[in-house]
Short mmCIF file of C-alpha atoms in Angstrom, two decimals:
data_model
loop_
_atom_site.label_atom_id
_atom_site.label_comp_id
_atom_site.label_asym_id
_atom_site.label_seq_id
_atom_site.Cartn_x
_atom_site.Cartn_y
_atom_site.Cartn_z
CA MET U 1 0.00 0.00 0.00
CA SER U 2 1.06 3.57 -0.62
CA PRO U 3 1.23 5.96 2.37
CA LEU U 4 -2.10 7.54 1.38
CA GLN U 5 -3.73 4.13 1.04
CA GLN U 6 -2.46 3.23 4.50
CA THR U 7 -3.89 6.44 5.93
CA PHE U 8 -7.26 5.79 4.32
CA ALA U 9 -7.29 2.14 5.40
CA LYS U 10 -6.67 3.24 8.99
CA PHE U 11 -9.58 5.67 8.72
CA ILE U 12 -11.87 2.90 7.45
CA ALA U 13 -10.78 0.57 10.25
CA GLN U 14 -11.71 3.20 12.85
CA SER U 15 -15.11 3.98 11.31
CA ALA U 16 -18.25 2.22 12.50
CA GLN U 17 -20.01 3.10 9.23
CA ARG U 18 -19.63 1.23 5.96
CA GLN U 19 -21.45 3.50 3.52
CA PHE U 20 -19.35 6.33 2.11
CA VAL U 21 -20.17 9.18 -0.27
CA LEU U 22 -17.27 11.01 -1.90
CA ALA U 23 -17.53 14.74 -2.58
CA LEU U 24 -15.95 14.70 -6.03
CA SER U 25 -15.07 18.11 -7.45
CA GLY U 26 -12.65 16.60 -9.95
CA GLY U 27 -9.65 18.54 -8.67
CA ILE U 28 -6.46 16.72 -7.84
CA ASP U 29 -7.36 16.14 -4.19
CA SER U 30 -10.81 14.57 -4.61
CA ARG U 31 -9.69 12.77 -7.80
CA THR U 32 -6.90 11.11 -5.85
CA LEU U 33 -9.23 10.26 -2.97
CA LEU U 34 -11.59 8.60 -5.47
CA HIS U 35 -8.69 6.53 -6.83
CA VAL U 36 -7.49 5.45 -3.36
CA ALA U 37 -10.95 4.74 -1.93
CA ALA U 38 -12.00 2.67 -4.95
CA SER U 39 -8.77 0.66 -4.80
CA LEU U 40 -9.52 -0.37 -1.20
CA ARG U 41 -13.29 -0.74 -1.39
CA ASP U 42 -13.56 -4.46 -2.05
CA GLY U 43 -10.69 -5.49 0.20
CA LEU U 44 -11.96 -3.48 3.18
CA GLY U 45 -15.65 -4.16 2.60
CA PHE U 46 -17.35 -0.79 2.31
CA SER U 47 -19.68 0.81 -0.23
CA LEU U 48 -18.72 3.91 -2.18
CA ARG U 49 -20.63 6.37 -4.29
CA ALA U 50 -19.83 9.93 -5.37
CA ILE U 51 -21.55 13.30 -5.74
CA HIS U 52 -20.31 16.01 -8.09
CA ILE U 53 -21.66 19.54 -7.60
CA ASP U 54 -21.95 21.68 -10.71
CA HIS U 55 -22.10 25.29 -9.51
CA ARG U 56 -22.53 26.48 -13.11
CA LEU U 57 -20.04 29.27 -12.47
CA GLN U 58 -17.55 28.25 -15.19
CA PRO U 59 -18.20 27.64 -18.91
CA ASP U 60 -16.38 24.29 -18.70
CA SER U 61 -18.43 22.93 -15.80
CA PRO U 62 -20.45 20.49 -18.00
CA ARG U 63 -17.17 19.03 -19.26
CA TRP U 64 -15.94 18.63 -15.70
CA ALA U 65 -19.08 16.66 -14.83
CA GLU U 66 -18.41 14.36 -17.80
CA CYS U 67 -14.84 13.79 -16.60
CA CYS U 68 -16.19 12.75 -13.20
CA ARG U 69 -18.65 10.39 -14.87
CA ARG U 70 -15.87 8.79 -16.91
CA TRP U 71 -13.66 8.24 -13.88
CA CYS U 72 -16.50 6.81 -11.80
CA GLU U 73 -17.66 4.47 -14.55
CA ALA U 74 -14.13 3.11 -14.91
CA LEU U 75 -14.06 2.38 -11.17
CA ALA U 76 -17.66 1.09 -10.91
CA VAL U 77 -18.61 3.95 -8.60
CA SER U 78 -22.10 5.41 -9.00
CA LEU U 79 -22.15 9.18 -9.49
CA ASP U 80 -24.83 11.76 -8.77
CA VAL U 81 -24.31 15.08 -10.57
CA ALA U 82 -26.14 17.91 -8.80
CA CYS U 83 -26.59 21.27 -10.50
CA VAL U 84 -27.01 24.07 -7.99
CA GLU U 85 -27.82 27.75 -8.17
CA VAL U 86 -25.41 29.93 -6.24
CA THR U 87 -27.40 32.74 -4.62
CA ARG U 88 -26.76 35.36 -1.90
CA ILE U 89 -23.42 36.24 -3.51
CA SER U 90 -23.73 39.93 -2.62
CA GLU U 91 -24.52 39.01 0.99
CA LEU U 92 -21.98 36.22 1.57
CA GLY U 93 -19.36 36.63 -1.14
CA LEU U 94 -18.80 34.17 -3.96
CA GLU U 95 -16.75 31.62 -1.98
CA ALA U 96 -19.16 31.42 0.95
CA ALA U 97 -22.25 31.45 -1.28
CA ALA U 98 -20.89 28.58 -3.39
CA ARG U 99 -19.98 26.64 -0.25
CA SER U 100 -23.47 27.16 1.17
CA ALA U 101 -25.13 25.92 -2.04
CA ARG U 102 -22.76 22.96 -2.16
CA ASN U 103 -23.39 21.96 1.45
CA ASP U 104 -27.15 22.21 0.97
CA ALA U 105 -26.91 19.86 -2.02
CA PHE U 106 -24.78 17.37 -0.10
CA ALA U 107 -27.11 17.50 2.91
CA THR U 108 -30.22 16.68 0.87
CA ARG U 109 -28.48 13.75 -0.84
CA LEU U 110 -26.82 12.13 2.15
CA GLY U 111 -28.64 9.10 3.49
CA ASP U 112 -29.08 7.94 7.06
CA ASP U 113 -25.71 7.27 8.71
CA GLU U 114 -23.80 7.71 5.46
CA VAL U 115 -20.39 9.38 5.65
CA LEU U 116 -19.58 12.23 3.30
CA LEU U 117 -15.87 12.12 2.45
CA THR U 118 -13.99 15.27 1.53
CA ALA U 119 -10.35 15.49 0.46
CA HIS U 120 -9.33 18.36 2.73
CA HIS U 121 -5.67 18.11 3.70
CA ARG U 122 -3.15 19.73 6.03
CA ASP U 123 -2.54 22.74 3.77
CA ASP U 124 -6.30 23.39 3.65
CA GLN U 125 -6.33 23.28 7.44
CA ALA U 126 -3.55 25.87 7.64
CA GLU U 127 -5.37 28.14 5.17
CA THR U 128 -8.60 27.79 7.12
CA PHE U 129 -6.85 28.64 10.39
CA LEU U 130 -5.40 31.83 8.92
CA LEU U 131 -8.68 32.83 7.28
CA ARG U 132 -10.66 32.36 10.47
CA ALA U 133 -8.05 34.17 12.54
CA LEU U 134 -8.34 37.14 10.18
CA ARG U 135 -12.13 37.09 9.93
CA SER U 136 -13.37 35.92 13.35
CA PRO U 137 -12.35 37.79 16.49
CA GLY U 138 -13.77 35.08 18.78
CA TYR U 139 -11.76 32.17 20.16
CA ASP U 140 -14.06 29.77 18.35
CA GLY U 141 -12.94 31.28 15.05
CA LEU U 142 -9.49 29.76 15.49
CA ALA U 143 -10.75 26.19 15.67
CA GLY U 144 -9.84 24.32 12.54
CA MET U 145 -11.79 21.80 10.53
CA ARG U 146 -12.56 18.65 12.47
CA PRO U 147 -11.63 15.22 11.10
CA ARG U 148 -15.19 14.05 11.66
CA ARG U 149 -18.48 15.63 12.66
CA ARG U 150 -22.21 15.19 12.35
CA PHE U 151 -23.65 16.38 9.04
CA ALA U 152 -27.28 16.24 7.88
CA ARG U 153 -28.55 12.69 8.51
CA GLY U 154 -25.07 11.23 8.64
CA TRP U 155 -21.48 12.32 9.01
CA LEU U 156 -18.79 14.39 7.34
CA ALA U 157 -15.24 13.01 7.46
CA ARG U 158 -11.86 14.26 6.27
CA PRO U 159 -9.57 11.21 6.24
CA TRP U 160 -6.56 13.12 4.87
CA LEU U 161 -6.67 16.16 7.14
CA ASP U 162 -3.16 15.38 8.43
CA VAL U 163 -1.75 14.72 4.93
CA PRO U 164 0.26 17.46 3.17
CA ARG U 165 -0.81 18.65 -0.26
CA ALA U 166 2.51 17.48 -1.73
CA ALA U 167 1.83 13.87 -0.72
CA ILE U 168 -1.50 13.90 -2.56
CA ARG U 169 0.13 15.30 -5.68
CA ALA U 170 2.85 12.65 -5.48
CA GLU U 171 0.19 9.91 -5.27
CA ALA U 172 -1.70 11.35 -8.25
CA VAL U 173 1.44 11.56 -10.38
CA ALA U 174 2.57 8.06 -9.42
CA ALA U 175 -0.84 6.66 -10.37
CA GLN U 176 -0.82 8.67 -13.63
CA LEU U 177 -4.16 10.24 -12.83
CA ASP U 178 -5.71 13.09 -14.75
CA TRP U 179 -7.69 15.77 -12.97
CA ILE U 180 -9.48 19.07 -13.48
CA GLU U 181 -7.77 22.42 -13.10
CA ASP U 182 -10.38 25.00 -12.10
CA PRO U 183 -9.09 28.40 -13.31
CA SER U 184 -10.81 30.13 -10.39
CA ASN U 185 -8.33 28.43 -8.04
CA ALA U 186 -5.62 30.71 -9.42
CA ASP U 187 -7.61 33.91 -8.90
CA THR U 188 -6.01 35.70 -5.95
CA ALA U 189 -8.99 38.02 -5.68
CA HIS U 190 -10.42 35.20 -3.55
CA ASP U 191 -9.07 35.28 0.00
CA ARG U 192 -8.16 31.61 0.21
CA ASN U 193 -6.30 31.73 -3.09
CA PHE U 194 -4.45 34.84 -1.97
CA LEU U 195 -3.23 33.03 1.13
CA ARG U 196 -2.40 29.90 -0.86
CA HIS U 197 -0.42 31.58 -3.62
CA GLN U 198 0.92 34.75 -2.01
CA ILE U 199 1.21 34.35 1.75
CA LEU U 200 1.84 30.70 2.65
CA PRO U 201 4.74 30.27 0.18
CA ARG U 202 6.51 33.22 1.78
CA LEU U 203 5.83 31.91 5.27
CA THR U 204 7.15 28.49 4.28
CA GLN U 205 10.24 30.03 2.74
CA ARG U 206 11.07 31.66 6.07
CA TRP U 207 9.68 28.90 8.31
CA PRO U 208 9.67 25.52 6.49
CA GLN U 209 7.30 24.00 9.07
CA ALA U 210 4.81 26.86 8.86
CA VAL U 211 1.98 24.85 7.30
CA ALA U 212 2.38 21.98 9.75
CA ALA U 213 2.56 24.40 12.68
CA LEU U 214 -0.56 26.27 11.61
CA ALA U 215 -2.48 23.04 11.05
CA THR U 216 -1.43 21.78 14.48
CA SER U 217 -2.52 25.06 16.05
CA ALA U 218 -5.91 24.68 14.38
CA GLU U 219 -6.21 21.16 15.76
CA ARG U 220 -5.27 22.27 19.27
CA ALA U 221 -7.72 25.16 19.07
CA ALA U 222 -10.47 22.73 18.09
CA ASP U 223 -9.64 20.56 21.12
CA LEU U 224 -9.75 23.59 23.41
CA LEU U 225 -13.03 24.68 21.85
CA VAL U 226 -14.61 21.37 22.87
CA LEU U 227 -13.57 21.98 26.48
CA ALA U 228 -14.69 25.61 26.37
CA GLU U 229 -18.07 24.67 24.92
CA ALA U 230 -18.59 22.11 27.69
CA GLU U 231 -17.96 24.81 30.31
CA VAL U 232 -20.25 27.25 28.49
CA GLN U 233 -23.05 24.66 28.42
CA ARG U 234 -22.57 24.02 32.14
CA LEU U 235 -22.90 27.72 32.91
CA LEU U 236 -25.87 28.05 30.57
CA ALA U 237 -27.67 25.22 32.35
CA ARG U 238 -26.96 26.86 35.72
CA HIS U 239 -28.48 30.20 34.73
CA ARG U 240 -31.30 29.06 32.44
CA ASP U 241 -34.89 29.37 33.59
CA VAL U 242 -37.55 26.68 33.17
CA ASP U 243 -38.54 28.68 30.10
CA PRO U 244 -35.59 28.18 27.69
CA GLY U 245 -36.03 31.74 26.43
CA VAL U 246 -35.21 33.17 29.87
CA LEU U 247 -31.89 33.50 31.74
CA ASN U 248 -31.18 34.61 35.29
CA ILE U 249 -29.21 37.85 35.31
CA GLY U 250 -26.56 36.15 37.43
CA VAL U 251 -24.94 35.29 34.12
CA LEU U 252 -23.98 38.96 33.85
CA ASP U 253 -21.73 38.63 36.90
CA LEU U 254 -19.37 36.40 34.93
CA ASP U 255 -16.35 38.00 33.31
CA ALA U 256 -17.12 39.66 29.98
CA GLY U 257 -15.67 36.96 27.74
CA THR U 258 -17.41 34.11 29.55
CA ALA U 259 -20.74 35.94 29.81
CA ILE U 260 -20.70 36.78 26.11
CA ALA U 261 -19.89 33.15 25.25
CA VAL U 262 -22.86 31.98 27.34
CA LEU U 263 -25.18 34.54 25.72
CA LYS U 264 -23.99 33.43 22.28
CA ALA U 265 -24.66 29.76 23.09
CA TRP U 266 -28.08 30.65 24.51
CA LEU U 267 -29.12 32.47 21.34
CA ARG U 268 -27.86 29.56 19.25
CA ASP U 269 -29.91 27.09 21.32
CA LEU U 270 -32.99 29.25 20.75
CA ALA U 271 -32.37 29.04 16.97
CA LEU U 272 -32.12 32.81 16.77
CA PRO U 273 -29.95 34.42 14.08
CA ALA U 274 -26.36 34.86 15.21
CA ALA U 275 -25.70 38.27 16.70
CA PRO U 276 -22.53 40.06 15.57
CA PRO U 277 -19.76 40.40 18.18
CA SER U 278 -20.49 44.11 18.63
CA ALA U 279 -24.14 43.35 19.44
CA LEU U 280 -23.17 40.60 21.89
CA ARG U 281 -20.85 42.93 23.77
CA GLU U 282 -23.52 45.66 23.78
CA MET U 283 -26.05 43.16 25.15
CA TRP U 284 -23.74 42.26 28.00
CA ARG U 285 -22.94 45.92 28.78
CA GLN U 286 -26.51 47.24 28.67
CA MET U 287 -28.05 44.31 30.53
CA ARG U 288 -25.36 44.46 33.23
CA ASP U 289 -25.39 48.24 33.75
CA ALA U 290 -29.15 48.88 33.59
CA ARG U 291 -30.92 50.17 36.70
CA ALA U 292 -33.35 47.75 38.28
CA ASP U 293 -36.37 49.83 37.18
CA ARG U 294 -35.28 49.94 33.52
CA VAL U 295 -36.13 47.55 30.69
CA PRO U 296 -33.12 47.71 28.35
CA GLU U 297 -33.48 46.28 24.87
CA VAL U 298 -30.82 45.32 22.31
CA CYS U 299 -31.84 44.41 18.77
CA TRP U 300 -29.99 42.78 15.90
CA PRO U 301 -31.31 41.40 12.59
CA GLY U 302 -33.77 38.67 13.51
CA GLY U 303 -33.48 38.91 17.28
CA VAL U 304 -34.06 41.04 20.36
CA MET U 305 -32.94 40.75 23.99
CA TYR U 306 -34.54 42.41 27.01
CA ARG U 307 -33.83 42.62 30.70
CA TYR U 308 -36.77 42.73 33.08
CA ARG U 309 -36.20 42.57 36.80
CA GLU U 310 -33.90 39.62 37.50
CA ARG U 311 -34.24 37.91 34.14
CA LEU U 312 -33.05 38.18 30.56
CA PHE U 313 -35.40 37.41 27.67
CA ALA U 314 -34.45 36.65 24.06
CA ARG U 315 -36.74 36.06 21.11
CA ARG U 316 -37.51 37.05 17.57
CA PRO U 317 -38.67 40.66 17.19
CA LEU U 318 -42.26 41.13 18.24
CA ALA U 319 -44.66 42.23 15.58
CA MET U 320 -46.90 45.09 16.63
CA THR U 321 -49.64 42.93 18.08
CA THR U 322 -52.97 44.65 18.44
CA VAL U 323 -55.99 42.87 19.84
CA VAL U 324 -58.96 44.14 17.86
CA GLU U 325 -62.20 44.18 19.82
CA GLN U 326 -64.60 41.58 18.45
CA ALA U 327 -67.54 39.46 19.49
CA TRP U 328 -66.78 35.76 19.94
CA SER U 329 -69.26 32.98 19.46
CA THR U 330 -67.60 30.50 21.79
CA SER U 331 -68.77 27.41 19.92
CA ALA U 332 -65.66 27.81 17.74
CA PRO U 333 -62.06 28.78 18.55
CA PHE U 334 -61.17 32.46 18.29
CA VAL U 335 -58.12 33.27 16.16
CA LEU U 336 -56.27 36.45 17.10
CA ALA U 337 -54.54 38.67 14.55
CA ASP U 338 -51.14 37.12 15.32
CA ALA U 339 -52.52 33.56 14.87
CA ARG U 340 -52.81 32.75 18.58
CA VAL U 341 -55.96 30.75 19.25
CA LEU U 342 -58.45 30.90 22.12
CA PRO U 343 -60.08 27.49 22.70
CA ALA U 344 -63.70 26.76 21.85
CA LEU U 345 -66.08 26.74 24.83
CA ALA U 346 -69.02 24.83 23.39
CA GLY U 347 -72.04 24.72 25.68
CA LEU U 348 -70.85 27.25 28.24
CA PHE U 349 -72.38 30.51 26.98
CA ASP U 350 -75.60 31.30 25.15
CA GLU U 351 -74.50 34.79 24.17
CA PRO U 352 -71.24 35.81 22.47
CA LEU U 353 -68.34 36.94 24.62
CA ARG U 354 -66.20 39.97 23.81
CA VAL U 355 -62.45 39.87 23.13
CA ALA U 356 -60.65 43.18 23.56
CA ALA U 357 -57.31 44.82 24.25
CA ARG U 358 -56.30 46.34 27.55
CA ARG U 359 -57.63 49.82 28.18
CA GLY U 360 -56.53 50.37 31.76
CA GLY U 361 -58.39 50.13 35.05
CA GLU U 362 -59.51 46.51 34.56
CA LYS U 363 -60.18 44.38 37.63
CA ILE U 364 -60.70 40.64 37.97
CA ARG U 365 -61.95 38.37 40.77
CA LEU U 366 -59.46 35.55 41.19
CA HIS U 367 -61.12 33.98 44.25
CA ALA U 368 -64.83 33.61 44.85
CA THR U 369 -64.75 35.15 48.32
CA ALA U 370 -62.24 37.90 47.54
CA SER U 371 -62.73 41.30 46.04
CA ARG U 372 -61.69 42.12 42.51
CA ARG U 373 -58.05 43.05 42.01
CA PRO U 374 -56.53 45.54 39.56
CA VAL U 375 -55.01 43.71 36.60
CA ARG U 376 -52.18 46.25 36.52
CA LEU U 377 -51.00 45.16 39.96
CA LEU U 378 -51.37 41.48 39.13
CA LEU U 379 -49.19 41.88 36.05
CA GLN U 380 -46.53 43.55 38.17
CA GLU U 381 -46.74 40.97 40.94
CA TYR U 382 -46.40 38.07 38.53
CA GLY U 383 -43.52 39.70 36.70
CA VAL U 384 -45.16 39.77 33.29
CA PRO U 385 -42.74 41.70 31.04
CA PRO U 386 -44.10 44.99 29.66
CA TRP U 387 -43.74 43.93 26.01
CA GLN U 388 -45.99 40.91 26.66
CA ARG U 389 -48.74 42.85 28.42
CA ALA U 390 -49.96 44.73 25.34
CA ALA U 391 -50.51 41.47 23.47
CA LEU U 392 -52.78 39.92 26.12
CA PRO U 393 -56.39 39.40 25.01
CA TYR U 394 -59.03 40.36 27.58
CA VAL U 395 -62.19 38.22 27.46
CA TRP U 396 -65.40 39.79 28.75
CA GLN U 397 -68.94 38.67 29.49
CA GLY U 398 -70.78 41.94 29.58
CA ASP U 399 -68.98 44.02 32.22
CA ARG U 400 -67.35 41.01 33.91
CA LEU U 401 -63.74 40.27 33.01
CA LEU U 402 -63.39 36.51 32.57
CA ALA U 403 -59.77 36.12 31.48
CA VAL U 404 -56.56 38.02 30.92
CA GLY U 405 -54.81 35.91 28.33
CA ASP U 406 -54.30 32.57 29.99
CA LEU U 407 -52.65 34.17 33.02
CA PHE U 408 -55.61 35.19 35.17
CA LEU U 409 -59.13 33.72 35.25
CA ASP U 410 -62.26 34.92 36.99
CA ALA U 411 -63.01 32.45 39.80
CA ALA U 412 -66.54 31.65 38.62
CA PHE U 413 -65.33 31.24 35.03
CA ALA U 414 -62.58 28.88 36.19
CA ALA U 415 -65.20 26.79 38.03
CA GLN U 416 -67.35 26.67 34.88
CA LEU U 417 -64.41 25.46 32.83
CA GLN U 418 -63.54 22.75 35.32
CA ALA U 419 -67.11 21.52 35.58
CA ALA U 420 -67.41 21.29 31.79
CA GLY U 421 -64.00 19.65 31.35
CA HIS U 422 -62.58 22.54 29.34
CA VAL U 423 -58.95 23.64 29.52
CA TRP U 424 -58.25 27.34 29.03
CA ARG U 425 -54.98 27.57 27.17
CA ILE U 426 -54.04 29.93 24.36
CA GLU U 427 -52.27 28.09 21.57
CA THR U 428 -49.25 30.00 20.31
CA PRO U 429 -47.76 29.56 16.82
CA PRO U 430 -43.98 29.05 16.42
CA HIS U 431 -41.72 32.09 17.02
CA SER U 432 -44.32 34.07 18.90
CA GLY U 433 -45.40 34.59 22.46
#
């Protein structure tokens, strides 16, 4: 076996999966990986198929797809050619937009527990480390590509991540392989190409082990990131409320870097759009420094964070929710303007009820033997955040207030519900409430 075959055979021996999908661009790296994987397939007992992504960014891309077909047919490897449309170029840049389209195509085509193989190598790792160091100010930006991680319904693996580019070229030349030369790879207008052709050669000239050192640093950073993430998750669990969208403000007592890391992980867990570093730092500063009687608010595209009393709240931006006063025939559910739904109350009322917004001065009787209490005070006592109060529907029977959202119920109304077996709960659509 050649050194690259030995490396790949070791990877196969350590893998619990036996179904592999090769990301075949047709360049020298993936072409060589196809050659090596196919040569070991029968002897090591695994299945192999390939996917070629045609980004349709180069005039020769149809010819490249045909080259991939020819190679795969010769090796009895099935090939799926996926044509993708690269969008969001102005937003992400060409490289990132193409990568996003490519990953989406791979994700939709990867089966359960299949392993997507890419031919990333040590030089790619060094380039990635430098790019992330230049682009991402956070510690997590320094973490390099991982040899293996979850991807879509299966896995993504990089069996040659410790292999230098020169070793792959030597294998390709020795095997007399042909491959595709994408002219865009020589365009130094792209950041990665600039590093590859202009910066790394000069670094290597001065420090011959530069690529290996950078790749090792990326690997060590990835290891440290795993430890850091575990600590962040521990702190997040300590400060998180029963409601996942709420944190105790004790998180703000952590040092700035740790607190910001916890806030970032919290927003990620809530599936909110990532906040830029400047917004994260502003969140931490405003939420920490606000007076107890203030309700600070920090917004970023797709998200908003508030502080109210001893808690932090994060969610998608609230639409201007207005409860329009309407009559409600309770035999059917009542759908509010923001798609929240009041439950049907069949058989409880002969006349329609009235659903309205808060006007001020409302009172409700929570206990049969007690006097009515001002809703304003109840909202304060129960710590209902101000931005949620305006969206509460008030349900009336004549001049008697029956319900304030599903927070407060008139005592007699609650008894009616219980006797009839009804449950008063407002159904909330995703990303609201």
